[in-house]
Amino acid sequence: MSADAGILEVVDGRPLVDGTDVLDLAQRIPTPFFLYSARRLRWNVESVRNAFTRRHIDTDVLYASKACSMMWLLRHVLASGIDVEVNSGGELWKALKAGFRPDQIVFNGAAKTVPEVREALRVGIRALMVDSLFELERVAAVAAELRKPATVALRVDIDVPTQTHPGMATTHGGKFGVDLAQAVDGYRFAAAHEWLEPRGLHVHLGSQITTTDPYVRGIEAALDLVAEVEAACGITLEFLDTGGGFPVPFKPAEGAVVDPGDYFRAPFAIDEYAAAICGVLERRRPDLRLLIEPGRFIAASAAVLVTRVENKKVKYVRDARGGLLDEERWVTVDAGYNTLLEHCLYHWYYPSIVAGRPDEEAPAPIRVAGPLCDAGDVFVGDDEAGCRSLPSGTTAGDIVLFSQVGAYGLEMMTPCNCRPRAAVYAVEDGVVRRVRREETYADMIAHDEGWEPRRSG
Ligand SMILES: Cc1ncc(COP(=O)(O)O)c(C=O)c1O
């Protein structure tokens, strides 16, 4: 299996996921729906684990469950033998429910509540990654109240710029982490506190980091900080957590040319990230355990979104005097940002194919829109005009498959415009089964209260 291919294979014009014909499936199952591959999930876990452990044996892989915390997926991640990172009380609850042991769980999060900290300490998770000096005092207070020591690592903004999407960059400014200038003070406080056990440092740089260079600079800076903390506080840190961020190729890499600002292309393989990160660690601090928290890399390529064209039209573009300038072809599919929020929130590009139309059919520039009552619900195009290059015969009833959609999708679905959230299916050992049912209209009012008319008399 190749890292670039995702899970879709087109054989004789038929789209297959692990041998399952998706067109056949779409005849039987109402669209839109997600289709996950258990095989791909396992492959992604294996490739990241092997890449790192063969270079730095003391590496722990923790799946970042914010990427997708559907129970089926968590169970598969657990079965593949890795640990988990959570960033809310809800994710902690789901991880425990899925069967992870508390000592397999670390807890990040930009605003942990007292009840969340209390629950994390009560169950005895492996470590809390602390986001500010204020939060460190909060964790200390809860630990003292429970009389349970809290294992902590500071999440530090290690001040290394990245060139990913601005919404995904988490160092060199922004809301995350303790400022580098305050980090030593934080460790001094923790080292002196009866109920805090500072054991590590956390430096997640961001998501979809398309070159290895920020990791090298980030880890060099992190190891400088580790040395400073150890000297200043008289402690020895046990682990460095470099977070996640390993990218997925939403667009094919173009030869050897690397433009780190083009965050849809991912020219380096996971092996190259492992070589860069472990290289610095092995050279400077081979004794430190390495924790990594990949989310997108594990989940994104494991799913496709199956949608159907429900509407089509031609719109005419005219000049001020009504003269015809151009024609635009549009198709509207049955999933928009209610199903794939990031296509709108971040103008994210998800590759698509029209299923069942022969490869040789001439491509035409077509705009693809979602169904929502919002002019912004239009998928990012292949060209600058915003068009996708689709088979010229694309028409109503056709199935459009979006790939690389397995991460940061399900979690963000909404019933916008009262369109129920989509169902999720999975291919497992050649068998397709539903792993999350679609929402019903009744689900959409299940939480509404006090709206039914009172009976008189
Ligand atoms: C602390 C932390 N760890 C891990 C991740 C996962 O990142 P990715 O999905 O890019 O691997 C994130 C993403 O936001 C994060 O904030």
CSV table of C-alpha atoms and ligand atoms in Angstrom, one decimal:
chain,number,residue,atom,x,y,z
A,1,MET,CA,0.0,0.0,0.0
A,2,SER,CA,1.4,3.4,-0.8
A,3,ALA,CA,1.2,6.5,1.4
A,4,ASP,CA,-0.2,8.6,-1.5
A,5,ALA,CA,-2.9,6.3,-2.8
A,6,GLY,CA,-5.5,6.7,0.0
A,7,ILE,CA,-7.9,3.8,-0.1
A,8,LEU,CA,-9.6,4.3,-3.5
A,9,GLU,CA,-8.6,2.1,-6.4
A,10,VAL,CA,-10.3,2.4,-9.8
A,11,VAL,CA,-10.4,-0.9,-11.6
A,12,ASP,CA,-12.2,-1.0,-15.0
A,13,GLY,CA,-13.9,2.3,-14.1
A,14,ARG,CA,-15.3,0.9,-10.8
A,15,PRO,CA,-14.1,2.6,-7.6
A,16,LEU,CA,-13.0,0.0,-5.0
A,17,VAL,CA,-12.2,0.3,-1.3
A,18,ASP,CA,-10.4,-2.9,-0.2
A,19,GLY,CA,-12.2,-4.8,-2.9
A,20,THR,CA,-15.7,-3.4,-2.1
A,21,ASP,CA,-17.4,-1.7,-5.1
A,22,VAL,CA,-18.4,1.7,-3.8
A,23,LEU,CA,-20.9,2.3,-6.7
A,24,ASP,CA,-22.7,-0.9,-5.8
A,25,LEU,CA,-22.8,0.2,-2.2
A,26,ALA,CA,-24.2,3.6,-3.1
A,27,GLN,CA,-27.1,1.9,-4.9
A,28,ARG,CA,-28.1,0.2,-1.6
A,29,ILE,CA,-27.1,2.9,1.0
A,30,PRO,CA,-28.5,6.4,1.2
A,31,THR,CA,-25.9,9.0,0.5
A,32,PRO,CA,-24.0,10.9,1.8
A,33,PHE,CA,-22.0,8.4,3.9
A,34,PHE,CA,-18.4,7.9,5.0
A,35,LEU,CA,-16.6,4.6,4.3
A,36,TYR,CA,-13.6,3.7,6.4
A,37,SER,CA,-11.0,1.0,5.8
A,38,ALA,CA,-9.8,-1.0,8.8
A,39,ARG,CA,-6.9,-2.3,6.7
A,40,ARG,CA,-5.7,1.2,5.9
A,41,LEU,CA,-6.0,2.3,9.5
A,42,ARG,CA,-3.8,-0.6,10.6
A,43,TRP,CA,-1.3,0.2,7.9
A,44,ASN,CA,-1.1,3.8,8.9
A,45,VAL,CA,-0.5,2.9,12.5
A,46,GLU,CA,2.1,0.3,11.6
A,47,SER,CA,4.0,2.7,9.2
A,48,VAL,CA,4.3,5.5,11.8
A,49,ARG,CA,5.2,3.1,14.6
A,50,ASN,CA,7.9,1.2,12.6
A,51,ALA,CA,9.3,4.4,11.2
A,52,PHE,CA,10.0,5.8,14.7
A,53,THR,CA,10.7,2.7,16.8
A,54,ARG,CA,13.4,1.4,14.5
A,55,ARG,CA,15.2,4.7,14.9
A,56,HIS,CA,14.5,5.4,18.6
A,57,ILE,CA,13.3,2.3,20.4
A,58,ASP,CA,11.8,4.3,23.3
A,59,THR,CA,9.0,5.8,21.3
A,60,ASP,CA,5.4,5.8,22.3
A,61,VAL,CA,2.8,6.5,19.6
A,62,LEU,CA,-0.4,8.1,21.0
A,63,TYR,CA,-3.2,8.5,18.5
A,64,ALA,CA,-4.6,12.1,18.7
A,65,SER,CA,-8.3,11.3,19.2
A,66,LYS,CA,-9.5,14.8,18.2
A,67,ALA,CA,-8.8,13.7,14.6
A,68,CYS,CA,-11.7,11.2,15.0
A,69,SER,CA,-13.0,9.7,18.2
A,70,MET,CA,-15.7,7.4,16.7
A,71,MET,CA,-15.9,4.3,18.9
A,72,TRP,CA,-15.2,1.9,16.0
A,73,LEU,CA,-12.0,3.7,15.1
A,74,LEU,CA,-10.8,4.0,18.7
A,75,ARG,CA,-11.3,0.2,19.2
A,76,HIS,CA,-9.2,-0.4,16.1
A,77,VAL,CA,-6.5,2.0,17.2
A,78,LEU,CA,-6.5,0.2,20.6
A,79,ALA,CA,-6.2,-3.2,19.0
A,80,SER,CA,-3.3,-2.0,16.9
A,81,GLY,CA,-1.4,-1.6,20.2
A,82,ILE,CA,-0.8,2.1,20.5
A,83,ASP,CA,-1.9,4.7,23.1
A,84,VAL,CA,-4.1,7.7,22.9
A,85,GLU,CA,-4.1,11.5,23.4
A,86,VAL,CA,-7.3,13.3,24.5
A,87,ASN,CA,-8.1,16.9,24.7
A,88,SER,CA,-11.3,17.1,26.6
A,89,GLY,CA,-13.3,15.3,29.3
A,90,GLY,CA,-15.5,13.8,26.6
A,91,GLU,CA,-12.5,12.4,24.7
A,92,LEU,CA,-11.2,11.0,28.0
A,93,TRP,CA,-14.5,9.3,28.7
A,94,LYS,CA,-14.6,7.9,25.2
A,95,ALA,CA,-11.1,6.6,25.3
A,96,LEU,CA,-11.8,4.8,28.6
A,97,LYS,CA,-15.1,3.5,27.2
A,98,ALA,CA,-13.2,2.1,24.2
A,99,GLY,CA,-11.0,0.2,26.5
A,100,PHE,CA,-7.7,2.2,26.8
A,101,ARG,CA,-6.1,1.8,30.2
A,102,PRO,CA,-5.6,5.1,32.1
A,103,ASP,CA,-1.9,4.7,31.8
A,104,GLN,CA,-2.2,4.7,28.0
A,105,ILE,CA,-3.8,8.2,28.0
A,106,VAL,CA,-2.3,11.7,28.0
A,107,PHE,CA,-4.5,14.8,28.3
A,108,ASN,CA,-3.8,18.0,26.3
A,109,GLY,CA,-6.3,20.8,26.0
A,110,ALA,CA,-6.3,24.6,25.9
A,111,ALA,CA,-8.7,25.2,28.7
A,112,LYS,CA,-9.1,22.2,31.0
A,113,THR,CA,-11.9,22.6,33.6
A,114,VAL,CA,-11.5,21.7,37.2
A,115,PRO,CA,-13.9,18.7,36.8
A,116,GLU,CA,-11.8,17.5,33.8
A,117,VAL,CA,-8.5,17.7,35.8
A,118,ARG,CA,-10.2,16.0,38.7
A,119,GLU,CA,-11.4,13.1,36.5
A,120,ALA,CA,-8.0,12.7,34.8
A,121,LEU,CA,-6.3,12.5,38.2
A,122,ARG,CA,-9.0,10.3,39.7
A,123,VAL,CA,-8.6,7.6,37.0
A,124,GLY,CA,-4.8,8.0,37.0
A,125,ILE,CA,-3.9,8.9,33.4
A,126,ARG,CA,-0.3,8.9,32.3
A,127,ALA,CA,0.3,12.7,32.2
A,128,LEU,CA,-1.4,16.0,31.9
A,129,MET,CA,0.1,18.4,29.3
A,130,VAL,CA,-0.3,21.8,31.0
A,131,ASP,CA,-1.1,24.8,28.8
A,132,SER,CA,-0.3,27.7,31.1
A,133,LEU,CA,1.2,28.6,34.4
A,134,PHE,CA,-2.3,29.4,35.6
A,135,GLU,CA,-3.4,25.9,34.7
A,136,LEU,CA,-0.4,24.4,36.4
A,137,GLU,CA,-1.6,26.0,39.7
A,138,ARG,CA,-5.1,24.6,39.0
A,139,VAL,CA,-3.7,21.1,38.5
A,140,ALA,CA,-1.6,21.5,41.7
A,141,ALA,CA,-4.7,22.6,43.6
A,142,VAL,CA,-6.8,19.6,42.4
A,143,ALA,CA,-3.9,17.2,43.0
A,144,ALA,CA,-3.6,18.5,46.6
A,145,GLU,CA,-7.3,18.3,47.2
A,146,LEU,CA,-7.4,14.6,45.9
A,147,ARG,CA,-4.0,13.9,47.6
A,148,LYS,CA,-3.0,12.3,44.3
A,149,PRO,CA,0.3,13.3,42.7
A,150,ALA,CA,-0.1,14.7,39.1
A,151,THR,CA,2.4,13.8,36.5
A,152,VAL,CA,2.7,16.8,34.3
A,153,ALA,CA,4.6,18.2,31.2
A,154,LEU,CA,4.4,21.8,30.2
A,155,ARG,CA,3.2,22.4,26.7
A,156,VAL,CA,5.6,25.1,25.6
A,157,ASP,CA,5.3,27.4,22.6
A,158,ILE,CA,8.8,26.6,21.4
A,159,ASP,CA,8.7,29.6,19.0
A,160,VAL,CA,9.4,27.9,15.7
A,161,PRO,CA,7.5,29.1,12.7
A,162,THR,CA,5.7,26.7,10.4
A,163,GLN,CA,4.2,27.3,7.0
A,164,THR,CA,1.0,25.4,7.4
A,165,HIS,CA,-2.6,26.8,7.3
A,166,PRO,CA,-2.8,29.6,9.9
A,167,GLY,CA,-5.5,27.8,11.7
A,168,MET,CA,-3.2,24.9,12.3
A,169,ALA,CA,0.0,26.6,13.3
A,170,THR,CA,0.4,26.3,17.1
A,171,THR,CA,3.9,27.7,17.9
A,172,HIS,CA,5.5,31.1,17.3
A,173,GLY,CA,2.6,33.0,18.8
A,174,GLY,CA,-1.1,32.1,19.0
A,175,LYS,CA,-3.2,30.8,21.8
A,176,PHE,CA,-1.4,27.5,22.7
A,177,GLY,CA,1.1,26.7,25.3
A,178,VAL,CA,3.3,28.4,27.9
A,179,ASP,CA,5.5,31.2,26.5
A,180,LEU,CA,9.1,30.0,26.2
A,181,ALA,CA,10.3,32.8,28.5
A,182,GLN,CA,8.1,31.5,31.3
A,183,ALA,CA,8.8,27.8,30.9
A,184,VAL,CA,11.7,27.5,33.4
A,185,ASP,CA,9.7,29.3,36.1
A,186,GLY,CA,6.8,26.8,35.5
A,187,TYR,CA,9.1,23.8,36.0
A,188,ARG,CA,10.6,25.4,39.1
A,189,PHE,CA,7.1,25.7,40.6
A,190,ALA,CA,6.3,22.2,39.6
A,191,ALA,CA,9.5,20.7,40.9
A,192,ALA,CA,9.0,22.4,44.3
A,193,HIS,CA,5.3,21.4,44.6
A,194,GLU,CA,4.5,18.5,46.8
A,195,TRP,CA,1.7,17.2,44.5
A,196,LEU,CA,3.3,17.8,41.1
A,197,GLU,CA,5.7,15.5,39.2
A,198,PRO,CA,7.2,17.2,36.2
A,199,ARG,CA,8.3,14.4,33.9
A,200,GLY,CA,8.3,15.8,30.4
A,201,LEU,CA,8.1,18.6,27.8
A,202,HIS,CA,5.4,18.9,25.1
A,203,VAL,CA,6.0,21.0,22.0
A,204,HIS,CA,3.3,20.2,19.3
A,205,LEU,CA,4.1,22.5,16.4
A,206,GLY,CA,0.9,22.3,14.4
A,207,SER,CA,-0.9,20.2,11.9
A,208,GLN,CA,-0.1,19.3,8.2
A,209,ILE,CA,3.6,20.3,8.6
A,210,THR,CA,4.8,19.6,5.1
A,211,THR,CA,8.5,19.7,5.6
A,212,THR,CA,10.8,18.1,8.2
A,213,ASP,CA,12.7,21.3,8.9
A,214,PRO,CA,10.4,22.8,11.6
A,215,TYR,CA,10.7,19.5,13.5
A,216,VAL,CA,14.4,19.7,13.5
A,217,ARG,CA,14.5,23.3,14.7
A,218,GLY,CA,11.7,22.6,17.2
A,219,ILE,CA,13.4,19.6,18.7
A,220,GLU,CA,16.8,21.4,18.9
A,221,ALA,CA,15.1,24.2,20.8
A,222,ALA,CA,13.1,21.8,22.9
A,223,LEU,CA,16.3,20.0,23.9
A,224,ASP,CA,18.0,23.3,24.8
A,225,LEU,CA,15.0,24.0,27.1
A,226,VAL,CA,15.2,20.5,28.6
A,227,ALA,CA,18.9,21.1,29.5
A,228,GLU,CA,18.1,24.5,31.0
A,229,VAL,CA,15.2,23.2,33.0
A,230,GLU,CA,17.2,20.3,34.4
A,231,ALA,CA,20.1,22.5,35.4
A,232,ALA,CA,17.8,25.2,36.9
A,233,CYS,CA,15.4,22.8,38.8
A,234,GLY,CA,17.7,19.9,39.7
A,235,ILE,CA,15.4,17.4,38.0
A,236,THR,CA,15.7,14.9,35.1
A,237,LEU,CA,12.9,14.9,32.5
A,238,GLU,CA,11.9,11.5,31.2
A,239,PHE,CA,10.1,12.3,28.0
A,240,LEU,CA,9.8,14.8,25.1
A,241,ASP,CA,6.4,14.9,23.4
A,242,THR,CA,6.7,16.3,19.9
A,243,GLY,CA,2.9,16.1,19.2
A,244,GLY,CA,1.5,15.3,15.8
A,245,GLY,CA,1.4,17.2,12.6
A,246,PHE,CA,2.6,14.6,10.0
A,247,PRO,CA,1.0,15.6,6.7
A,248,VAL,CA,-1.3,13.9,4.3
A,249,PRO,CA,-1.0,14.5,0.5
A,250,PHE,CA,-4.3,16.2,-0.4
A,251,LYS,CA,-2.7,17.0,-3.8
A,252,PRO,CA,0.2,15.1,-5.5
A,253,ALA,CA,3.7,16.4,-4.8
A,254,GLU,CA,5.2,17.9,-7.9
A,255,GLY,CA,8.6,16.3,-8.3
A,256,ALA,CA,11.4,17.3,-5.9
A,257,VAL,CA,10.2,20.9,-5.7
A,258,VAL,CA,9.2,21.7,-2.1
A,259,ASP,CA,7.1,24.7,-1.4
A,260,PRO,CA,6.4,24.5,2.4
A,261,GLY,CA,3.7,27.1,2.0
A,262,ASP,CA,1.7,24.8,-0.3
A,263,TYR,CA,0.2,22.9,2.6
A,264,PHE,CA,-1.9,20.5,0.5
A,265,ARG,CA,1.2,18.7,-0.9
A,266,ALA,CA,3.3,16.5,1.3
A,267,PRO,CA,6.5,15.7,-0.4
A,268,PHE,CA,8.2,13.7,2.4
A,269,ALA,CA,7.3,10.3,3.6
A,270,ILE,CA,6.8,9.4,7.3
A,271,ASP,CA,10.2,7.7,7.3
A,272,GLU,CA,11.8,11.1,6.6
A,273,TYR,CA,10.0,12.7,9.5
A,274,ALA,CA,11.1,9.9,11.8
A,275,ALA,CA,14.7,10.2,10.5
A,276,ALA,CA,14.8,13.9,11.2
A,277,ILE,CA,13.2,13.8,14.6
A,278,CYS,CA,15.0,10.7,15.9
A,279,GLY,CA,18.2,11.9,14.4
A,280,VAL,CA,18.3,15.0,16.7
A,281,LEU,CA,17.2,13.0,19.7
A,282,GLU,CA,19.7,10.2,19.2
A,283,ARG,CA,22.5,12.7,18.8
A,284,ARG,CA,21.7,14.8,21.8
A,285,ARG,CA,19.5,12.9,24.3
A,286,PRO,CA,19.1,9.2,23.4
A,287,ASP,CA,17.9,8.6,27.0
A,288,LEU,CA,14.7,10.6,26.6
A,289,ARG,CA,11.5,8.8,25.7
A,290,LEU,CA,9.9,10.2,22.6
A,291,LEU,CA,6.1,10.6,22.6
A,292,ILE,CA,4.4,11.4,19.3
A,293,GLU,CA,0.7,12.2,18.8
A,294,PRO,CA,-0.3,11.7,15.1
A,295,GLY,CA,-3.9,12.2,14.4
A,296,ARG,CA,-4.4,13.3,10.7
A,297,PHE,CA,-1.8,10.8,9.5
A,298,ILE,CA,-3.6,7.9,11.0
A,299,ALA,CA,-7.2,8.7,10.2
A,300,ALA,CA,-7.4,10.9,7.1
A,301,SER,CA,-6.4,8.5,4.4
A,302,ALA,CA,-8.6,5.7,6.0
A,303,ALA,CA,-11.9,7.1,4.7
A,304,VAL,CA,-13.8,8.4,1.6
A,305,LEU,CA,-17.0,10.4,1.6
A,306,VAL,CA,-19.6,9.1,-0.8
A,307,THR,CA,-21.9,11.8,-2.2
A,308,ARG,CA,-24.5,12.0,-5.0
A,309,VAL,CA,-25.0,14.8,-7.6
A,310,GLU,CA,-28.6,16.0,-6.9
A,311,ASN,CA,-28.7,19.1,-9.1
A,312,LYS,CA,-26.9,20.6,-12.1
A,313,LYS,CA,-27.1,23.9,-14.1
A,314,VAL,CA,-25.4,26.2,-16.4
A,315,LYS,CA,-25.0,29.9,-15.4
A,316,TYR,CA,-24.1,32.6,-17.8
A,317,VAL,CA,-21.5,35.2,-16.9
A,318,ARG,CA,-22.3,38.6,-18.4
A,319,ASP,CA,-20.6,42.0,-18.6
A,320,ALA,CA,-22.2,45.2,-17.4
A,321,ARG,CA,-24.0,45.6,-20.7
A,322,GLY,CA,-25.4,42.1,-20.7
A,323,GLY,CA,-22.9,40.7,-23.2
A,324,LEU,CA,-22.1,37.0,-22.7
A,325,LEU,CA,-18.6,36.5,-21.3
A,326,ASP,CA,-18.6,32.9,-20.2
A,327,GLU,CA,-20.7,29.9,-19.2
A,328,GLU,CA,-20.3,28.1,-15.9
A,329,ARG,CA,-21.2,24.5,-15.3
A,330,TRP,CA,-22.4,23.6,-11.8
A,331,VAL,CA,-23.2,20.4,-10.0
A,332,THR,CA,-24.6,20.3,-6.5
A,333,VAL,CA,-23.9,17.2,-4.3
A,334,ASP,CA,-25.8,16.1,-1.2
A,335,ALA,CA,-23.0,16.9,1.3
A,336,GLY,CA,-21.6,20.3,2.1
A,337,TYR,CA,-19.9,21.9,5.0
A,338,ASN,CA,-22.5,20.3,7.3
A,339,THR,CA,-20.7,17.0,6.5
A,340,LEU,CA,-17.1,18.3,5.7
A,341,LEU,CA,-16.8,21.5,7.6
A,342,GLU,CA,-13.2,22.2,6.8
A,343,HIS,CA,-13.9,22.6,3.1
A,344,CYS,CA,-15.5,25.9,4.1
A,345,LEU,CA,-13.9,26.8,7.4
A,346,TYR,CA,-10.3,26.4,6.1
A,347,HIS,CA,-11.1,26.3,2.3
A,348,TRP,CA,-9.6,22.9,2.5
A,349,TYR,CA,-9.0,20.8,-0.6
A,350,TYR,CA,-10.3,17.3,-0.7
A,351,PRO,CA,-9.5,15.3,-3.9
A,352,SER,CA,-12.6,14.0,-5.7
A,353,ILE,CA,-13.5,11.6,-8.5
A,354,VAL,CA,-16.7,11.0,-10.2
A,355,ALA,CA,-17.3,7.3,-9.9
A,356,GLY,CA,-18.3,5.1,-12.8
A,357,ARG,CA,-17.3,7.5,-15.6
A,358,PRO,CA,-14.5,6.1,-17.7
A,359,ASP,CA,-11.1,7.7,-17.2
A,360,GLU,CA,-10.8,8.5,-20.9
A,361,GLU,CA,-13.8,10.8,-20.9
A,362,ALA,CA,-12.7,14.4,-21.6
A,363,PRO,CA,-12.4,16.4,-18.4
A,364,ALA,CA,-14.4,19.6,-18.1
A,365,PRO,CA,-14.2,22.5,-15.7
A,366,ILE,CA,-17.2,22.2,-13.3
A,367,ARG,CA,-18.0,23.9,-10.1
A,368,VAL,CA,-19.0,21.6,-7.3
A,369,ALA,CA,-21.3,22.9,-4.6
A,370,GLY,CA,-22.8,21.6,-1.4
A,371,PRO,CA,-26.5,21.7,-0.8
A,372,LEU,CA,-26.6,24.3,2.0
A,373,CYS,CA,-28.5,27.6,1.9
A,374,ASP,CA,-25.2,29.5,2.0
A,375,ALA,CA,-23.3,30.9,-1.0
A,376,GLY,CA,-20.1,29.9,0.6
A,377,ASP,CA,-20.9,26.2,0.5
A,378,VAL,CA,-18.8,25.6,-2.7
A,379,PHE,CA,-15.9,23.1,-2.8
A,380,VAL,CA,-12.4,24.5,-3.5
A,381,GLY,CA,-11.5,23.9,-7.1
A,382,ASP,CA,-8.6,22.4,-9.0
A,383,ASP,CA,-8.0,25.7,-10.9
A,384,GLU,CA,-7.8,29.3,-10.0
A,385,ALA,CA,-11.4,29.9,-11.2
A,386,GLY,CA,-12.6,27.5,-8.6
A,387,CYS,CA,-13.6,24.7,-11.0
A,388,ARG,CA,-12.9,21.0,-10.5
A,389,SER,CA,-11.7,19.0,-13.5
A,390,LEU,CA,-14.4,16.4,-13.8
A,391,PRO,CA,-15.6,14.1,-16.6
A,392,SER,CA,-17.6,16.2,-19.1
A,393,GLY,CA,-20.6,13.9,-18.8
A,394,THR,CA,-21.0,14.4,-15.0
A,395,THR,CA,-24.7,14.7,-14.3
A,396,ALA,CA,-27.4,14.3,-11.7
A,397,GLY,CA,-27.4,10.8,-10.0
A,398,ASP,CA,-23.6,10.5,-10.4
A,399,ILE,CA,-21.6,9.4,-7.3
A,400,VAL,CA,-18.8,11.8,-6.3
A,401,LEU,CA,-16.2,10.4,-3.9
A,402,PHE,CA,-14.1,12.7,-1.8
A,403,SER,CA,-10.9,11.1,-0.4
A,404,GLN,CA,-8.6,11.8,2.6
A,405,VAL,CA,-11.6,12.7,4.7
A,406,GLY,CA,-11.1,10.4,7.7
A,407,ALA,CA,-9.7,13.0,10.1
A,408,TYR,CA,-11.3,16.2,11.4
A,409,GLY,CA,-14.6,15.4,9.6
A,410,LEU,CA,-17.0,13.3,11.7
A,411,GLU,CA,-16.2,15.4,14.8
A,412,MET,CA,-17.3,18.6,13.1
A,413,MET,CA,-20.4,17.5,11.3
A,414,THR,CA,-23.5,19.6,12.1
A,415,PRO,CA,-27.2,19.2,11.3
A,416,CYS,CA,-27.0,22.6,9.5
A,417,ASN,CA,-30.2,23.4,7.5
A,418,CYS,CA,-31.7,20.4,9.3
A,419,ARG,CA,-29.7,17.9,7.2
A,420,PRO,CA,-29.1,14.9,9.4
A,421,ARG,CA,-25.5,13.9,10.1
A,422,ALA,CA,-24.2,11.2,7.8
A,423,ALA,CA,-23.8,7.6,8.6
A,424,VAL,CA,-20.4,5.8,8.7
A,425,TYR,CA,-19.7,2.4,7.3
A,426,ALA,CA,-16.4,0.4,7.4
A,427,VAL,CA,-14.8,-2.3,5.4
A,428,GLU,CA,-13.3,-4.9,7.7
A,429,ASP,CA,-11.9,-8.2,6.4
A,430,GLY,CA,-13.9,-7.8,3.1
A,431,VAL,CA,-17.2,-7.2,4.9
A,432,VAL,CA,-19.0,-3.8,5.0
A,433,ARG,CA,-20.9,-2.9,8.1
A,434,ARG,CA,-22.5,0.3,9.5
A,435,VAL,CA,-20.5,1.6,12.4
A,436,ARG,CA,-22.5,4.7,13.1
A,437,ARG,CA,-26.1,5.2,12.0
A,438,GLU,CA,-27.2,8.4,10.2
A,439,GLU,CA,-29.1,10.9,12.3
A,440,THR,CA,-32.9,10.9,12.0
A,441,TYR,CA,-35.2,13.9,11.9
A,442,ALA,CA,-36.3,12.8,15.4
A,443,ASP,CA,-32.7,13.0,16.6
A,444,MET,CA,-32.6,16.6,15.5
A,445,ILE,CA,-35.3,17.6,18.0
A,446,ALA,CA,-34.3,15.1,20.7
A,447,HIS,CA,-32.6,17.8,22.9
A,448,ASP,CA,-35.3,20.5,22.4
A,449,GLU,CA,-37.4,21.1,25.5
A,450,GLY,CA,-40.5,23.0,26.4
A,451,TRP,CA,-41.7,23.4,22.8
A,452,GLU,CA,-44.8,21.1,22.8
A,453,PRO,CA,-48.1,23.1,23.2
A,454,ARG,CA,-49.6,22.7,26.6
A,455,ARG,CA,-52.8,20.8,26.8
A,456,SER,CA,-55.6,23.0,28.1
A,457,GLY,CA,-58.1,21.9,30.7
B,1,LIG,C1,-1.5,18.7,21.1
B,1,LIG,C2,-1.8,18.0,19.8
B,1,LIG,N1,-1.3,16.8,19.6
B,1,LIG,C3,-1.6,16.2,18.4
B,1,LIG,C4,-2.4,16.8,17.5
B,1,LIG,C5,-2.7,16.1,16.2
B,1,LIG,O1,-2.2,16.7,15.1
B,1,LIG,P1,-2.3,16.0,13.7
B,1,LIG,O2,-3.7,15.5,13.5
B,1,LIG,O3,-1.9,17.0,12.7
B,1,LIG,O4,-1.3,14.8,13.7
B,1,LIG,C6,-2.9,18.1,17.7
B,1,LIG,C7,-3.7,18.7,16.7
B,1,LIG,O5,-4.3,19.8,16.8
B,1,LIG,C8,-2.6,18.7,18.9
B,1,LIG,O6,-3.1,19.9,19.2
